[in-house]
Short mmCIF file of C-alpha atoms in Angstrom, two decimals:
data_model
loop_
_atom_site.label_atom_id
_atom_site.label_comp_id
_atom_site.label_asym_id
_atom_site.label_seq_id
_atom_site.Cartn_x
_atom_site.Cartn_y
_atom_site.Cartn_z
CA MET A 1 -8.14 -19.69 3.63
CA SER A 2 -11.32 -19.16 1.61
CA LEU A 3 -11.07 -17.53 -1.80
CA PRO A 4 -13.12 -14.43 -2.68
CA ASP A 5 -16.17 -14.92 -4.85
CA ALA A 6 -16.16 -14.10 -8.55
CA GLU A 7 -17.83 -10.71 -8.08
CA THR A 8 -15.25 -9.64 -5.48
CA VAL A 9 -12.39 -10.82 -7.71
CA ALA A 10 -13.83 -8.76 -10.60
CA GLN A 11 -14.04 -5.69 -8.34
CA HIS A 12 -10.45 -6.20 -7.21
CA LYS A 13 -9.24 -6.44 -10.81
CA THR A 14 -11.09 -3.28 -11.82
CA ALA A 15 -9.80 -1.30 -8.84
CA ALA A 16 -6.21 -2.35 -9.47
CA SER A 17 -6.18 -1.69 -13.21
CA GLN A 18 -7.82 1.73 -12.74
CA TRP A 19 -5.26 2.66 -10.09
CA PHE A 20 -2.32 1.73 -12.32
CA GLU A 21 -3.76 3.84 -15.15
CA ALA A 22 -4.32 6.82 -12.84
CA LEU A 23 -0.76 6.55 -11.51
CA ARG A 24 0.57 6.49 -15.08
CA THR A 25 -1.39 9.64 -15.91
CA ARG A 26 -0.10 11.47 -12.82
CA ILE A 27 3.53 10.55 -13.50
CA CYS A 28 3.34 11.57 -17.16
CA ALA A 29 1.87 14.96 -16.23
CA GLU A 30 4.63 15.57 -13.66
CA PHE A 31 7.37 14.60 -16.10
CA GLU A 32 5.98 16.93 -18.79
CA ALA A 33 5.92 19.76 -16.22
CA ILE A 34 9.61 19.11 -15.53
CA GLU A 35 10.27 19.36 -19.26
CA ASP A 36 8.50 22.75 -19.35
CA SER A 37 10.52 24.27 -16.51
CA LEU A 38 14.12 23.62 -17.62
CA ALA A 39 15.96 26.93 -17.16
CA THR A 40 19.56 26.40 -18.30
CA GLY A 41 21.85 23.92 -20.01
CA PRO A 42 22.70 22.70 -23.51
CA HIS A 43 19.15 21.44 -24.13
CA GLN A 44 17.38 24.58 -22.96
CA ASP A 45 16.45 25.63 -26.51
CA MET A 46 14.87 22.29 -27.38
CA GLU A 47 11.12 21.98 -27.41
CA PRO A 48 9.86 20.49 -24.14
CA GLY A 49 9.19 16.79 -24.49
CA ARG A 50 5.69 15.37 -24.66
CA PHE A 51 4.53 11.79 -24.26
CA SER A 52 3.31 9.91 -27.30
CA ARG A 53 0.99 7.00 -26.65
CA LYS A 54 0.59 3.78 -28.57
CA ALA A 55 -2.02 1.16 -27.74
CA TRP A 56 -1.27 -2.52 -28.24
CA GLU A 57 -3.31 -5.69 -28.00
CA ARG A 58 -2.27 -9.16 -26.88
CA PRO A 59 -3.73 -12.19 -28.68
CA SER A 60 -5.39 -14.58 -26.25
CA VAL A 61 -3.15 -17.32 -27.66
CA ASN A 62 0.50 -16.35 -28.16
CA GLY A 63 1.15 -15.28 -31.72
CA ASP A 64 -2.35 -16.12 -32.98
CA ALA A 65 -4.08 -12.86 -33.90
CA SER A 66 -7.28 -14.73 -34.75
CA SER A 67 -7.63 -16.14 -31.23
CA GLY A 68 -9.32 -13.06 -29.81
CA SER A 69 -8.13 -10.42 -27.39
CA GLY A 70 -6.02 -11.27 -24.40
CA GLY A 71 -6.09 -7.69 -23.18
CA GLY A 72 -3.43 -5.11 -23.92
CA GLY A 73 -2.10 -1.78 -22.81
CA VAL A 74 -0.68 1.60 -23.72
CA MET A 75 2.99 2.49 -24.16
CA ALA A 76 3.72 6.15 -23.30
CA THR A 77 7.19 7.30 -24.36
CA MET A 78 8.89 10.68 -24.37
CA ARG A 79 12.17 12.10 -25.58
CA GLY A 80 12.89 15.56 -24.20
CA ARG A 81 15.35 18.08 -22.93
CA VAL A 82 15.44 16.73 -19.34
CA PHE A 83 14.42 13.14 -20.03
CA GLU A 84 16.57 11.70 -22.80
CA LYS A 85 14.10 8.82 -23.00
CA VAL A 86 11.38 7.69 -20.63
CA GLY A 87 8.64 5.11 -20.94
CA VAL A 88 5.63 4.86 -18.64
CA ASN A 89 3.57 1.86 -19.67
CA VAL A 90 0.36 0.23 -18.42
CA SER A 91 -1.10 -3.13 -19.32
CA THR A 92 -3.93 -5.44 -18.35
CA VAL A 93 -3.72 -8.90 -19.90
CA HIS A 94 -5.32 -12.28 -19.42
CA GLY A 95 -5.23 -15.75 -20.89
CA GLN A 96 -3.83 -19.20 -20.31
CA PHE A 97 -0.32 -20.11 -19.24
CA SER A 98 1.71 -22.04 -21.76
CA ASP A 99 2.67 -25.56 -20.77
CA GLN A 100 6.16 -24.27 -19.98
CA PHE A 101 4.97 -21.75 -17.38
CA ARG A 102 1.99 -23.78 -16.18
CA GLY A 103 4.37 -26.17 -14.46
CA GLN A 104 6.08 -23.28 -12.64
CA ILE A 105 2.96 -21.63 -11.17
CA PRO A 106 1.48 -23.46 -8.15
CA GLY A 107 -2.22 -24.22 -8.36
CA THR A 108 -2.53 -24.02 -12.14
CA GLU A 109 -2.49 -27.76 -12.77
CA ASP A 110 -6.28 -27.86 -13.23
CA ASP A 111 -6.85 -24.29 -14.44
CA ALA A 112 -4.08 -22.41 -16.25
CA SER A 113 -5.96 -19.09 -16.34
CA PHE A 114 -4.18 -15.88 -15.36
CA TRP A 115 -4.84 -12.14 -15.23
CA ALA A 116 -2.26 -9.42 -14.70
CA SER A 117 -2.24 -5.64 -14.60
CA GLY A 118 0.47 -3.13 -13.81
CA VAL A 119 2.37 0.07 -14.48
CA SER A 120 6.07 0.10 -15.33
CA LEU A 121 8.52 2.90 -16.05
CA VAL A 122 12.17 3.47 -16.84
CA ALA A 123 13.62 6.98 -17.16
CA HIS A 124 17.04 7.88 -18.57
CA MET A 125 18.12 11.49 -18.26
CA GLN A 126 19.99 13.97 -20.45
CA ASN A 127 22.13 15.27 -17.58
CA PRO A 128 24.57 12.63 -16.26
CA HIS A 129 24.15 14.09 -12.77
CA CYS A 130 20.43 13.20 -12.80
CA PRO A 131 19.89 9.58 -11.83
CA ALA A 132 18.10 7.06 -14.00
CA VAL A 133 15.22 5.34 -12.26
CA HIS A 134 12.93 2.33 -12.52
CA MET A 135 9.53 1.72 -10.94
CA ASN A 136 6.79 -0.85 -11.38
CA THR A 137 3.83 -2.17 -9.45
CA ARG A 138 1.51 -4.97 -10.49
CA MET A 139 -1.28 -7.31 -9.52
CA PHE A 140 -1.24 -10.91 -10.66
CA TRP A 141 -4.17 -13.33 -10.35
CA THR A 142 -4.52 -17.07 -10.78
CA PRO A 143 -7.47 -19.25 -9.69
CA ILE A 144 -5.88 -19.85 -6.27
CA ALA A 145 -4.79 -16.31 -5.31
CA GLY A 146 -4.27 -12.68 -6.21
CA TRP A 147 -0.96 -11.13 -5.27
CA PHE A 148 1.05 -7.91 -5.70
CA GLY A 149 4.63 -7.09 -6.56
CA GLY A 150 6.89 -4.29 -7.67
CA GLY A 151 9.18 -1.64 -6.29
CA THR A 152 11.47 1.15 -7.36
CA ASP A 153 15.24 1.59 -7.53
CA LEU A 154 17.63 4.44 -8.31
CA ASN A 155 20.41 4.11 -10.89
CA PRO A 156 22.78 7.10 -10.85
CA ALA A 157 25.78 7.18 -13.13
CA ILE A 158 27.33 9.72 -10.74
CA GLU A 159 26.26 8.93 -7.20
CA TYR A 160 25.53 11.57 -4.58
CA ALA A 161 25.28 10.02 -1.14
CA GLU A 162 22.72 12.58 0.03
CA ASP A 163 20.49 11.81 -2.96
CA THR A 164 20.64 8.10 -2.17
CA ALA A 165 19.72 8.82 1.44
CA GLU A 166 16.81 11.07 0.46
CA PHE A 167 15.43 8.49 -1.98
CA HIS A 168 15.54 5.72 0.60
CA ALA A 169 14.06 7.95 3.33
CA VAL A 170 10.92 8.54 1.27
CA LEU A 171 10.56 4.83 0.55
CA ARG A 172 11.03 3.98 4.22
CA ALA A 173 8.37 6.50 5.29
CA HIS A 174 5.79 5.02 2.92
CA CYS A 175 6.65 1.43 3.89
CA ASP A 176 6.49 2.22 7.61
CA ARG A 177 2.84 3.20 7.26
CA HIS A 178 2.05 -0.46 6.67
CA ALA A 179 4.48 -2.67 8.61
CA PRO A 180 7.74 -1.99 10.46
CA ASP A 181 9.53 -4.83 8.69
CA TYR A 182 8.51 -3.88 5.13
CA TYR A 183 11.29 -1.40 4.40
CA PRO A 184 14.24 -3.43 5.74
CA ARG A 185 12.87 -6.62 4.20
CA PHE A 186 12.09 -5.14 0.80
CA LYS A 187 15.31 -3.10 0.72
CA ALA A 188 17.31 -6.28 1.29
CA TRP A 189 15.28 -7.98 -1.43
CA ALA A 190 16.12 -5.16 -3.85
CA ASP A 191 19.81 -5.32 -2.96
CA GLU A 192 19.78 -9.02 -3.77
CA TYR A 193 17.54 -8.79 -6.84
CA PHE A 194 19.38 -5.92 -8.56
CA HIS A 195 22.82 -7.45 -8.03
CA VAL A 196 24.91 -8.28 -11.11
CA PRO A 197 26.63 -11.54 -10.11
CA HIS A 198 29.25 -11.78 -12.84
CA ARG A 199 30.44 -8.24 -12.05
CA ASN A 200 29.95 -8.59 -8.29
CA ARG A 201 28.27 -5.21 -8.05
CA ALA A 202 24.82 -3.65 -7.81
CA ARG A 203 22.96 -2.21 -10.79
CA GLY A 204 22.43 1.03 -8.88
CA VAL A 205 21.99 2.28 -5.31
CA GLY A 206 18.95 0.17 -4.56
CA GLY A 207 15.45 0.86 -3.42
CA ILE A 208 12.74 -1.64 -2.56
CA PHE A 209 11.50 -4.78 -4.30
CA TYR A 210 8.79 -7.23 -3.34
CA ASP A 211 6.91 -10.04 -5.04
CA ASP A 212 4.19 -12.58 -4.26
CA LEU A 213 2.68 -10.26 -1.63
CA HIS A 214 -0.41 -12.13 -0.47
CA THR A 215 -1.01 -11.68 3.25
CA GLY A 216 -4.65 -12.78 3.08
CA ASP A 217 -5.85 -9.17 3.36
CA TRP A 218 -6.29 -7.98 -0.22
CA GLU A 219 -7.24 -4.44 0.78
CA ALA A 220 -4.10 -4.05 2.90
CA ASP A 221 -1.85 -5.46 0.19
CA PHE A 222 -3.43 -3.17 -2.41
CA ALA A 223 -3.09 -0.16 -0.09
CA PHE A 224 0.62 -0.88 0.32
CA THR A 225 1.09 -1.25 -3.43
CA GLN A 226 -0.67 2.09 -3.95
CA ASP A 227 1.69 3.72 -1.45
CA VAL A 228 4.70 2.32 -3.32
CA GLY A 229 3.33 4.12 -6.37
CA ARG A 230 2.64 7.30 -4.41
CA ALA A 231 6.18 7.29 -3.04
CA PHE A 232 7.76 7.40 -6.48
CA LEU A 233 7.35 11.07 -7.40
CA PRO A 234 8.38 12.54 -4.01
CA ALA A 235 11.35 10.17 -3.92
CA PHE A 236 12.60 10.90 -7.45
CA VAL A 237 11.49 14.34 -8.63
CA PRO A 238 13.38 16.38 -5.98
CA LEU A 239 16.61 14.71 -7.11
CA VAL A 240 15.94 15.72 -10.72
CA GLU A 241 15.13 19.28 -9.65
CA LYS A 242 18.39 19.41 -7.68
CA ARG A 243 20.69 18.06 -10.42
CA ARG A 244 19.17 18.91 -13.82
CA HIS A 245 20.97 22.27 -14.13
CA THR A 246 24.39 20.93 -13.07
CA ALA A 247 27.10 21.44 -15.70
CA TRP A 248 28.66 18.23 -17.00
CA THR A 249 31.77 17.16 -18.89
CA GLU A 250 32.44 14.62 -21.61
CA ALA A 251 33.85 12.36 -18.91
CA ASP A 252 30.53 12.60 -17.06
CA ARG A 253 28.68 11.65 -20.23
CA GLU A 254 31.00 8.71 -20.80
CA ALA A 255 30.34 7.50 -17.25
CA GLN A 256 26.62 7.75 -17.94
CA LEU A 257 26.85 5.69 -21.12
CA ILE A 258 28.91 3.01 -19.41
CA HIS A 259 26.35 2.80 -16.62
CA ARG A 260 23.56 2.45 -19.16
CA GLY A 261 25.40 -0.51 -20.59
CA LEU A 262 25.42 -2.12 -17.15
CA TYR A 263 21.69 -1.42 -16.81
CA ALA A 264 20.92 -2.99 -20.18
CA GLU A 265 23.15 -5.96 -19.44
CA TYR A 266 21.32 -6.65 -16.20
CA ASN A 267 17.91 -6.42 -17.86
CA LEU A 268 18.86 -8.80 -20.66
CA VAL A 269 20.51 -11.42 -18.48
CA TYR A 270 18.89 -11.37 -15.04
CA ASP A 271 15.61 -9.47 -14.97
CA ARG A 272 12.69 -11.69 -13.99
CA GLY A 273 10.29 -9.85 -16.26
CA THR A 274 12.50 -10.48 -19.29
CA LYS A 275 12.73 -14.17 -18.43
CA PHE A 276 8.95 -14.36 -17.98
CA GLY A 277 8.52 -12.94 -21.45
#
């Protein structure tokens, strides 16, 4: 399989990074609108939350600020009356793999260059009946290939079967636009990936997860990754709208805090992104 020329690769990188930034902007605007429209509940009198943004820069050599820029990104975080805490972050970074990771990435023996861009979010809610959620999509490039990965999964402290079904139905519809095997394959991948082995249970109620997507048709792979991003708001926001005014008890709040502990435990021990660094 022939590799695209340098100009095409540059165009692909620009298109992907601009898409991830646009998706971040759309999600932040929708979340702020949800903050504005809260009608009842113990946090009704709080000021609606607004995202604060903080830019960061990555040194081209790890830890060496004098080595030049290795790209960077923007962290957008909000604390509000519907969203207890949410982060919607974008980044575009580049550089050289360390010797440790160079040996783990095929094709980097002669050239350890990499480029990566993506959007990532985690939302934890004030109301225990509103599910927490995670979503990310990304493009990764090395001299031998450019590939996509990501997904989204729902993490309710108090599960509603109909909410789980609605979430998965939206994901299935968006996957089915691209290939009939994408949803069942990527759902199974999520079920495996978000499993907590030492507790023999899932982190949440699943979703979809995929990695190393490189079919040889960059446009098709990018289009699918865009649709994963587009699926997020229609999959998640209706569940928030349905549950955010539900009354809750101290027992509900305790269940929420325990579930957050499970979420944090998974991220610290098993998450691939944490291990990658």
